[in-house]
Amino acid sequence: MRKLDIKDVEDIALGAALLGAGGGGDPYIGKLVAMGAIKEKGPVTMLDPEEVADDAVIVAIAMMGAPTVLAEKAVGKSEYDTLNQTMTQYLGEKISAIIPIEAGGVNSMLPIAASAKLGIPLVDADGMGRAFPELQMVTFTIGGIDACPMALTDEKGNNVVFNAIDNKWTEELARAVTMSCGGAVSVALYPMTGAQLKKYGVKNIITRSQMLGKAIRTVKECGEDKTPEEHFLEFTQGYKLFKGKIKDVLRETRGAFNFGKVMLEGIGEYKGQEAFVEFQNENLLANVNGEILATVPDLICLVDAETFSPVTTDALKYGKRVYVVGLQCFEMWRTEKGIELTGPRYFGCDTDYIPVEERCKGGAANV
Amino acid sequence: MRKLDIKDVEDIALGAALLGAGGGGDPYIGKLVAMGAIKEKGPVTMLDPEEVADDAVIVAIAMMGAPTVLAEKAVGKSEYDTLNQTMTQYLGEKISAIIPIEAGGVNSMLPIAASAKLGIPLVDADGMGRAFPELQMVTFTIGGIDACPMALTDEKGNNVVFNAIDNKWTEELARAVTMSCGGAVSVALYPMTGAQLKKYGVKNIITRSQMLGKAIRTVKECGEDKTPEEHFLEFTQGYKLFKGKIKDVLRETRGAFNFGKVMLEGIGEYKGQEAFVEFQNENLLANVNGEILATVPDLICLVDAETFSPVTTDALKYGKRVYVVGLQCFEMWRTEKGIELTGPRYFGCDTDYIPVEERCKGGAANV
């Protein structure tokens, strides 16, 4: 158990935005919400997963919708109270602790805010170890845990409870309501026991985010024996896939998702070469010189070529210089069921899943 | 109190289809469902509104969605059980009685089926006295009664509970889920007390449907002193707006609604004249020779020129010969709030509401 204070939030937001793999929203907005809540209510208690009782009632808290819409909507004061009340009423039990559903600029931060506001501890675990665009894409689905009952509320006060037949249907129905509510809502879902969380959750992901964030923030304090680039690839255990300048971004908002493709022209040692990255909220596939170097569920991260700060898909701009880096996903995503849920074919990419470290053999650098 | 048996259902379906004003779905399908349930469980107990205790808990049962879609979906066995359980759990009270939300071929029938299956009595009242396309268009909204908590379930077993901020938002959110579920679902909504029902409901509408149905079925047994047409206009208290042959039907399914326009060329005494009727599930506006003769909330009914059977908007076909008849709506629809909810301007028709009897002065016949 430890306390998360305002100073912790900064690094968690930065590291989680990297794990967001292009999605998960703007870390700046998430950060403000979490910091505001801690300022008002005091530091948040974060439990290590091993400290959670087997019969504790755990619920994931998140925002659902296109992150670009969230930026235009305030996160309401009473939304977490409503979600907590609805869930408690439905489950007939008090909620013992909250978890984030994914790592990302916004959805790593909002559970901290909810924890502060509700006075309910946070657990250092989530259901993705990265960000994904659809709610059934969690390790909990692999473990057969039901997303329902799921509570949804918007800033106007609309409140909906779902009991769908499976997690894909929960996604379908909740997405429809999310769109009707203007494209971004707050949700509580995946009620589960402490035992289930310990078995299927991605453990210590908030601590990992914080360490990554700190390392990014201090990336240039790496001594003289290595370059910041080497340092970054070392602490992220990342594969350098490309370095380039954004020459075009194609975007489309469809069904409350941000779809698109970013085109890059090589700089530095990649001069004269070309790459593109496809995304649906998160980056799905990186293609360099006609060769696929990484796909979901592995993480494809764009980071600023100077500061190594993560660049989310909504912040992609012409002329920006970025690294494209591949990170290995959580091991459960590499199982048959994991690939079925989040592999490239699910997203309409015509390729099998091949782990990033195999795709990069003899090609991209992992210093 | 009286019992509704299989033989009653036939006439109720026929009369309710007339009151459906073009909408409310195919009476044949509704009838089969209601008859099947009575066959299985026995006759249904129908209470007169005055027999309902002031503190009784009443819930409306309906299908939501485009009636044309319903025809392709089976009405599941367990849907009413699910709705009853969800509502009872949410309200913390047992449901004393069921009402239809509207008059129409399907939504007059399904509450009879639900009443039979659940063993819960039906009350002889509804919230429209006709059919309307959106769920906030009920006299209960005029009375300030909340549509929520509203339960929705589909034939697959998906189950959603809405607590929206107002009845228009309930419509919006439930419509989105209805579309995601394939366009037609079962719902329980407008939980209210017996006192509220007696104050704001359209009373004795099932009995009225049955009397209209019987009169249509026996329209030609009217003796020699009048024609079937005169007889029909007398017992419906209807205004004859036109008689013609369908020469074109424009249709569009949009947002789980059936939109369209039917074009008519005059026959009999209307030879050489033209008319059209616009609809959104229900008929909205009748225009004869360039003059508007009736609009919502008054009822615009198309009936077969030979049998006087109601012709729903999904059954409009080239060459069919029909009467266009206008009926006065329930008085509460003619209030300011009623016209705001269901008047022509709400549906995008550029005209004020003028009661059908005023529009027809000196024109259309009311024998």
PDB file of N, CA and C in Angstrom, chain A residues 228-289:
ATOM      1  N   PRO A 228      20.300   9.655 -25.267  1.00  0.00           N
ATOM      2  CA  PRO A 228      18.916   9.574 -24.777  1.00  0.00           C
ATOM      3  C   PRO A 228      18.127   8.489 -25.512  1.00  0.00           C
ATOM      4  N   GLU A 229      18.380   8.341 -26.810  1.00  0.00           N
ATOM      5  CA  GLU A 229      17.663   7.318 -27.572  1.00  0.00           C
ATOM      6  C   GLU A 229      17.963   5.924 -27.023  1.00  0.00           C
ATOM      7  N   GLU A 230      19.225   5.660 -26.803  1.00  0.00           N
ATOM      8  CA  GLU A 230      19.609   4.354 -26.235  1.00  0.00           C
ATOM      9  C   GLU A 230      18.976   4.155 -24.859  1.00  0.00           C
ATOM     10  N   HIS A 231      19.031   5.227 -24.092  1.00  0.00           N
ATOM     11  CA  HIS A 231      18.463   5.179 -22.744  1.00  0.00           C
ATOM     12  C   HIS A 231      16.964   4.874 -22.808  1.00  0.00           C
ATOM     13  N   PHE A 232      16.261   5.569 -23.690  1.00  0.00           N
ATOM     14  CA  PHE A 232      14.807   5.385 -23.824  1.00  0.00           C
ATOM     15  C   PHE A 232      14.480   3.946 -24.222  1.00  0.00           C
ATOM     16  N   LEU A 233      15.197   3.429 -25.221  1.00  0.00           N
ATOM     17  CA  LEU A 233      14.909   2.068 -25.683  1.00  0.00           C
ATOM     18  C   LEU A 233      15.234   1.042 -24.598  1.00  0.00           C
ATOM     19  N   GLU A 234      16.201   1.381 -23.758  1.00  0.00           N
ATOM     20  CA  GLU A 234      16.579   0.460 -22.684  1.00  0.00           C
ATOM     21  C   GLU A 234      15.495   0.381 -21.605  1.00  0.00           C
ATOM     22  N   PHE A 235      15.067   1.551 -21.128  1.00  0.00           N
ATOM     23  CA  PHE A 235      14.109   1.465 -20.009  1.00  0.00           C
ATOM     24  C   PHE A 235      12.700   1.101 -20.466  1.00  0.00           C
ATOM     25  N   THR A 236      12.389   1.323 -21.731  1.00  0.00           N
ATOM     26  CA  THR A 236      11.072   0.881 -22.216  1.00  0.00           C
ATOM     27  C   THR A 236      11.142  -0.551 -22.732  1.00  0.00           C
ATOM     28  N   GLN A 237      12.344  -1.088 -22.869  1.00  0.00           N
ATOM     29  CA  GLN A 237      12.563  -2.374 -23.560  1.00  0.00           C
ATOM     30  C   GLN A 237      11.903  -2.349 -24.937  1.00  0.00           C
ATOM     31  N   GLY A 238      12.067  -1.194 -25.607  1.00  0.00           N
ATOM     32  CA  GLY A 238      11.374  -0.967 -26.868  1.00  0.00           C
ATOM     33  C   GLY A 238      12.205  -1.328 -28.089  1.00  0.00           C
ATOM     34  N   TYR A 239      11.512  -1.552 -29.192  1.00  0.00           N
ATOM     35  CA  TYR A 239      12.148  -1.785 -30.488  1.00  0.00           C
ATOM     36  C   TYR A 239      11.983  -0.526 -31.328  1.00  0.00           C
ATOM     37  N   LYS A 240      13.075   0.011 -31.783  1.00  0.00           N
ATOM     38  CA  LYS A 240      12.995   1.200 -32.632  1.00  0.00           C
ATOM     39  C   LYS A 240      12.565   0.755 -34.025  1.00  0.00           C
ATOM     40  N   LEU A 241      11.393   1.208 -34.473  1.00  0.00           N
ATOM     41  CA  LEU A 241      10.864   0.774 -35.763  1.00  0.00           C
ATOM     42  C   LEU A 241      11.134   1.805 -36.857  1.00  0.00           C
ATOM     43  N   PHE A 242      11.200   3.099 -36.469  1.00  0.00           N
ATOM     44  CA  PHE A 242      11.346   4.156 -37.470  1.00  0.00           C
ATOM     45  C   PHE A 242      11.584   5.485 -36.764  1.00  0.00           C
ATOM     46  N   LYS A 243      12.170   6.416 -37.507  1.00  0.00           N
ATOM     47  CA  LYS A 243      12.255   7.795 -37.035  1.00  0.00           C
ATOM     48  C   LYS A 243      11.915   8.664 -38.222  1.00  0.00           C
ATOM     49  N   GLY A 244      10.932   9.537 -38.076  1.00  0.00           N
ATOM     50  CA  GLY A 244      10.525  10.290 -39.258  1.00  0.00           C
ATOM     51  C   GLY A 244       9.729  11.533 -38.940  1.00  0.00           C
ATOM     52  N   LYS A 245       9.371  12.233 -40.003  1.00  0.00           N
ATOM     53  CA  LYS A 245       8.606  13.466 -39.915  1.00  0.00           C
ATOM     54  C   LYS A 245       7.209  13.158 -40.451  1.00  0.00           C
ATOM     55  N   ILE A 246       6.193  13.623 -39.738  1.00  0.00           N
ATOM     56  CA  ILE A 246       4.819  13.368 -40.187  1.00  0.00           C
ATOM     57  C   ILE A 246       4.557  14.167 -41.452  1.00  0.00           C
ATOM     58  N   LYS A 247       4.187  13.469 -42.521  1.00  0.00           N
ATOM     59  CA  LYS A 247       3.910  14.220 -43.752  1.00  0.00           C
ATOM     60  C   LYS A 247       2.420  14.235 -44.093  1.00  0.00           C
ATOM     61  N   ASP A 248       1.636  13.399 -43.440  1.00  0.00           N
ATOM     62  CA  ASP A 248       0.186  13.445 -43.667  1.00  0.00           C
ATOM     63  C   ASP A 248      -0.523  12.666 -42.563  1.00  0.00           C
ATOM     64  N   VAL A 249      -1.722  13.139 -42.200  1.00  0.00           N
ATOM     65  CA  VAL A 249      -2.559  12.396 -41.246  1.00  0.00           C
ATOM     66  C   VAL A 249      -3.962  12.316 -41.832  1.00  0.00           C
ATOM     67  N   LEU A 250      -4.455  11.101 -42.002  1.00  0.00           N
ATOM     68  CA  LEU A 250      -5.832  10.897 -42.460  1.00  0.00           C
ATOM     69  C   LEU A 250      -6.664  10.532 -41.241  1.00  0.00           C
ATOM     70  N   ARG A 251      -7.787  11.214 -41.077  1.00  0.00           N
ATOM     71  CA  ARG A 251      -8.629  10.963 -39.898  1.00  0.00           C
ATOM     72  C   ARG A 251     -10.082  10.800 -40.290  1.00  0.00           C
ATOM     73  N   GLU A 252     -10.784   9.991 -39.485  1.00  0.00           N
ATOM     74  CA  GLU A 252     -12.210   9.829 -39.678  1.00  0.00           C
ATOM     75  C   GLU A 252     -12.810   9.451 -38.325  1.00  0.00           C
ATOM     76  N   THR A 253     -13.856  10.162 -37.890  1.00  0.00           N
ATOM     77  CA  THR A 253     -14.551   9.747 -36.662  1.00  0.00           C
ATOM     78  C   THR A 253     -15.778   8.960 -37.094  1.00  0.00           C
ATOM     79  N   ARG A 254     -15.821   7.694 -36.653  1.00  0.00           N
ATOM     80  CA  ARG A 254     -16.875   6.785 -37.127  1.00  0.00           C
ATOM     81  C   ARG A 254     -17.267   5.920 -35.940  1.00  0.00           C
ATOM     82  N   GLY A 255     -18.570   5.913 -35.607  1.00  0.00           N
ATOM     83  CA  GLY A 255     -19.052   5.062 -34.525  1.00  0.00           C
ATOM     84  C   GLY A 255     -18.370   5.353 -33.201  1.00  0.00           C
ATOM     85  N   ALA A 256     -18.137   6.629 -32.904  1.00  0.00           N
ATOM     86  CA  ALA A 256     -17.485   7.066 -31.661  1.00  0.00           C
ATOM     87  C   ALA A 256     -16.025   6.625 -31.561  1.00  0.00           C
ATOM     88  N   PHE A 257     -15.425   6.230 -32.656  1.00  0.00           N
ATOM     89  CA  PHE A 257     -13.993   5.917 -32.682  1.00  0.00           C
ATOM     90  C   PHE A 257     -13.262   6.910 -33.583  1.00  0.00           C
ATOM     91  N   ASN A 258     -11.986   7.138 -33.276  1.00  0.00           N
ATOM     92  CA  ASN A 258     -11.134   7.909 -34.170  1.00  0.00           C
ATOM     93  C   ASN A 258     -10.306   6.940 -35.015  1.00  0.00           C
ATOM     94  N   PHE A 259     -10.629   6.844 -36.269  1.00  0.00           N
ATOM     95  CA  PHE A 259      -9.863   6.015 -37.193  1.00  0.00           C
ATOM     96  C   PHE A 259      -8.868   6.887 -37.940  1.00  0.00           C
ATOM     97  N   GLY A 260      -7.774   6.300 -38.402  1.00  0.00           N
ATOM     98  CA  GLY A 260      -6.863   7.091 -39.214  1.00  0.00           C
ATOM     99  C   GLY A 260      -5.570   6.396 -39.555  1.00  0.00           C
ATOM    100  N   LYS A 261      -4.719   7.159 -40.199  1.00  0.00           N
ATOM    101  CA  LYS A 261      -3.443   6.657 -40.702  1.00  0.00           C
ATOM    102  C   LYS A 261      -2.476   7.834 -40.712  1.00  0.00           C
ATOM    103  N   VAL A 262      -1.285   7.627 -40.190  1.00  0.00           N
ATOM    104  CA  VAL A 262      -0.291   8.697 -40.209  1.00  0.00           C
ATOM    105  C   VAL A 262       0.866   8.258 -41.118  1.00  0.00           C
ATOM    106  N   MET A 263       1.253   9.146 -42.058  1.00  0.00           N
ATOM    107  CA  MET A 263       2.309   8.854 -43.031  1.00  0.00           C
ATOM    108  C   MET A 263       3.589   9.577 -42.579  1.00  0.00           C
ATOM    109  N   LEU A 264       4.690   8.870 -42.639  1.00  0.00           N
ATOM    110  CA  LEU A 264       5.962   9.421 -42.157  1.00  0.00           C
ATOM    111  C   LEU A 264       7.032   9.347 -43.236  1.00  0.00           C
ATOM    112  N   GLU A 265       7.894  10.374 -43.310  1.00  0.00           N
ATOM    113  CA  GLU A 265       9.078  10.259 -44.160  1.00  0.00           C
ATOM    114  C   GLU A 265      10.313  10.268 -43.266  1.00  0.00           C
ATOM    115  N   GLY A 266      11.242   9.390 -43.588  1.00  0.00           N
ATOM    116  CA  GLY A 266      12.377   9.136 -42.702  1.00  0.00           C
ATOM    117  C   GLY A 266      13.275  10.342 -42.480  1.00  0.00           C
ATOM    118  N   ILE A 267      13.825  10.412 -41.280  1.00  0.00           N
ATOM    119  CA  ILE A 267      14.871  11.402 -40.978  1.00  0.00           C
ATOM    120  C   ILE A 267      16.044  10.651 -40.350  1.00  0.00           C
ATOM    121  N   GLY A 268      17.180  11.347 -40.246  1.00  0.00           N
ATOM    122  CA  GLY A 268      18.367  10.701 -39.666  1.00  0.00           C
ATOM    123  C   GLY A 268      18.748   9.484 -40.491  1.00  0.00           C
ATOM    124  N   GLU A 269      19.003   8.387 -39.810  1.00  0.00           N
ATOM    125  CA  GLU A 269      19.429   7.174 -40.518  1.00  0.00           C
ATOM    126  C   GLU A 269      18.326   6.567 -41.379  1.00  0.00           C
ATOM    127  N   TYR A 270      17.076   7.096 -41.259  1.00  0.00           N
ATOM    128  CA  TYR A 270      15.959   6.585 -42.075  1.00  0.00           C
ATOM    129  C   TYR A 270      15.690   7.479 -43.284  1.00  0.00           C
ATOM    130  N   LYS A 271      16.547   8.445 -43.549  1.00  0.00           N
ATOM    131  CA  LYS A 271      16.344   9.393 -44.650  1.00  0.00           C
ATOM    132  C   LYS A 271      16.104   8.649 -45.954  1.00  0.00           C
ATOM    133  N   GLY A 272      15.057   9.096 -46.691  1.00  0.00           N
ATOM    134  CA  GLY A 272      14.728   8.446 -47.957  1.00  0.00           C
ATOM    135  C   GLY A 272      13.788   7.262 -47.790  1.00  0.00           C
ATOM    136  N   GLN A 273      13.511   6.883 -46.561  1.00  0.00           N
ATOM    137  CA  GLN A 273      12.611   5.756 -46.320  1.00  0.00           C
ATOM    138  C   GLN A 273      11.217   6.262 -45.942  1.00  0.00           C
ATOM    139  N   GLU A 274      10.236   5.339 -45.966  1.00  0.00           N
ATOM    140  CA  GLU A 274       8.853   5.727 -45.683  1.00  0.00           C
ATOM    141  C   GLU A 274       8.199   4.758 -44.717  1.00  0.00           C
ATOM    142  N   ALA A 275       7.218   5.254 -43.973  1.00  0.00           N
ATOM    143  CA  ALA A 275       6.481   4.390 -43.050  1.00  0.00           C
ATOM    144  C   ALA A 275       5.072   4.939 -42.867  1.00  0.00           C
ATOM    145  N   PHE A 276       4.200   4.066 -42.429  1.00  0.00           N
ATOM    146  CA  PHE A 276       2.885   4.560 -41.981  1.00  0.00           C
ATOM    147  C   PHE A 276       2.413   3.741 -40.794  1.00  0.00           C
ATOM    148  N   VAL A 277       1.551   4.379 -39.997  1.00  0.00           N
ATOM    149  CA  VAL A 277       0.949   3.718 -38.834  1.00  0.00           C
ATOM    150  C   VAL A 277      -0.566   3.896 -38.938  1.00  0.00           C
ATOM    151  N   GLU A 278      -1.304   2.780 -38.846  1.00  0.00           N
ATOM    152  CA  GLU A 278      -2.771   2.837 -38.860  1.00  0.00           C
ATOM    153  C   GLU A 278      -3.285   2.819 -37.429  1.00  0.00           C
ATOM    154  N   PHE A 279      -4.391   3.521 -37.190  1.00  0.00           N
ATOM    155  CA  PHE A 279      -4.933   3.527 -35.819  1.00  0.00           C
ATOM    156  C   PHE A 279      -6.457   3.499 -35.770  1.00  0.00           C
ATOM    157  N   GLN A 280      -6.960   2.959 -34.675  1.00  0.00           N
ATOM    158  CA  GLN A 280      -8.368   3.082 -34.285  1.00  0.00           C
ATOM    159  C   GLN A 280      -8.294   3.458 -32.805  1.00  0.00           C
ATOM    160  N   ASN A 281      -8.371   4.735 -32.515  1.00  0.00           N
ATOM    161  CA  ASN A 281      -8.026   5.302 -31.195  1.00  0.00           C
ATOM    162  C   ASN A 281      -6.555   4.991 -30.891  1.00  0.00           C
ATOM    163  N   GLU A 282      -6.201   3.684 -30.816  1.00  0.00           N
ATOM    164  CA  GLU A 282      -4.827   3.268 -30.574  1.00  0.00           C
ATOM    165  C   GLU A 282      -4.163   2.904 -31.911  1.00  0.00           C
ATOM    166  N   ASN A 283      -2.814   2.891 -31.907  1.00  0.00           N
ATOM    167  CA  ASN A 283      -2.077   2.465 -33.096  1.00  0.00           C
ATOM    168  C   ASN A 283      -2.215   0.956 -33.273  1.00  0.00           C
ATOM    169  N   LEU A 284      -2.522   0.548 -34.504  1.00  0.00           N
ATOM    170  CA  LEU A 284      -2.828  -0.858 -34.777  1.00  0.00           C
ATOM    171  C   LEU A 284      -1.691  -1.577 -35.483  1.00  0.00           C
ATOM    172  N   LEU A 285      -1.000  -0.865 -36.361  1.00  0.00           N
ATOM    173  CA  LEU A 285      -0.053  -1.521 -37.262  1.00  0.00           C
ATOM    174  C   LEU A 285       0.980  -0.500 -37.730  1.00  0.00           C
ATOM    175  N   ALA A 286       2.251  -0.934 -37.711  1.00  0.00           N
ATOM    176  CA  ALA A 286       3.319  -0.069 -38.228  1.00  0.00           C
ATOM    177  C   ALA A 286       3.946  -0.746 -39.435  1.00  0.00           C
ATOM    178  N   ASN A 287       3.975  -0.020 -40.542  1.00  0.00           N
ATOM    179  CA  ASN A 287       4.527  -0.537 -41.787  1.00  0.00           C
ATOM    180  C   ASN A 287       5.693   0.362 -42.197  1.00  0.00           C
ATOM    181  N   VAL A 288       6.866  -0.242 -42.329  1.00  0.00           N
ATOM    182  CA  VAL A 288       8.064   0.526 -42.688  1.00  0.00           C
ATOM    183  C   VAL A 288       8.605  -0.014 -44.010  1.00  0.00           C
ATOM    184  N   ASN A 289       8.692   0.869 -44.980  1.00  0.00           N
ATOM    185  CA  ASN A 289       9.184   0.490 -46.309  1.00  0.00           C
ATOM    186  C   ASN A 289       8.444  -0.732 -46.862  1.00  0.00           C
TER     187      ASN A 289
END
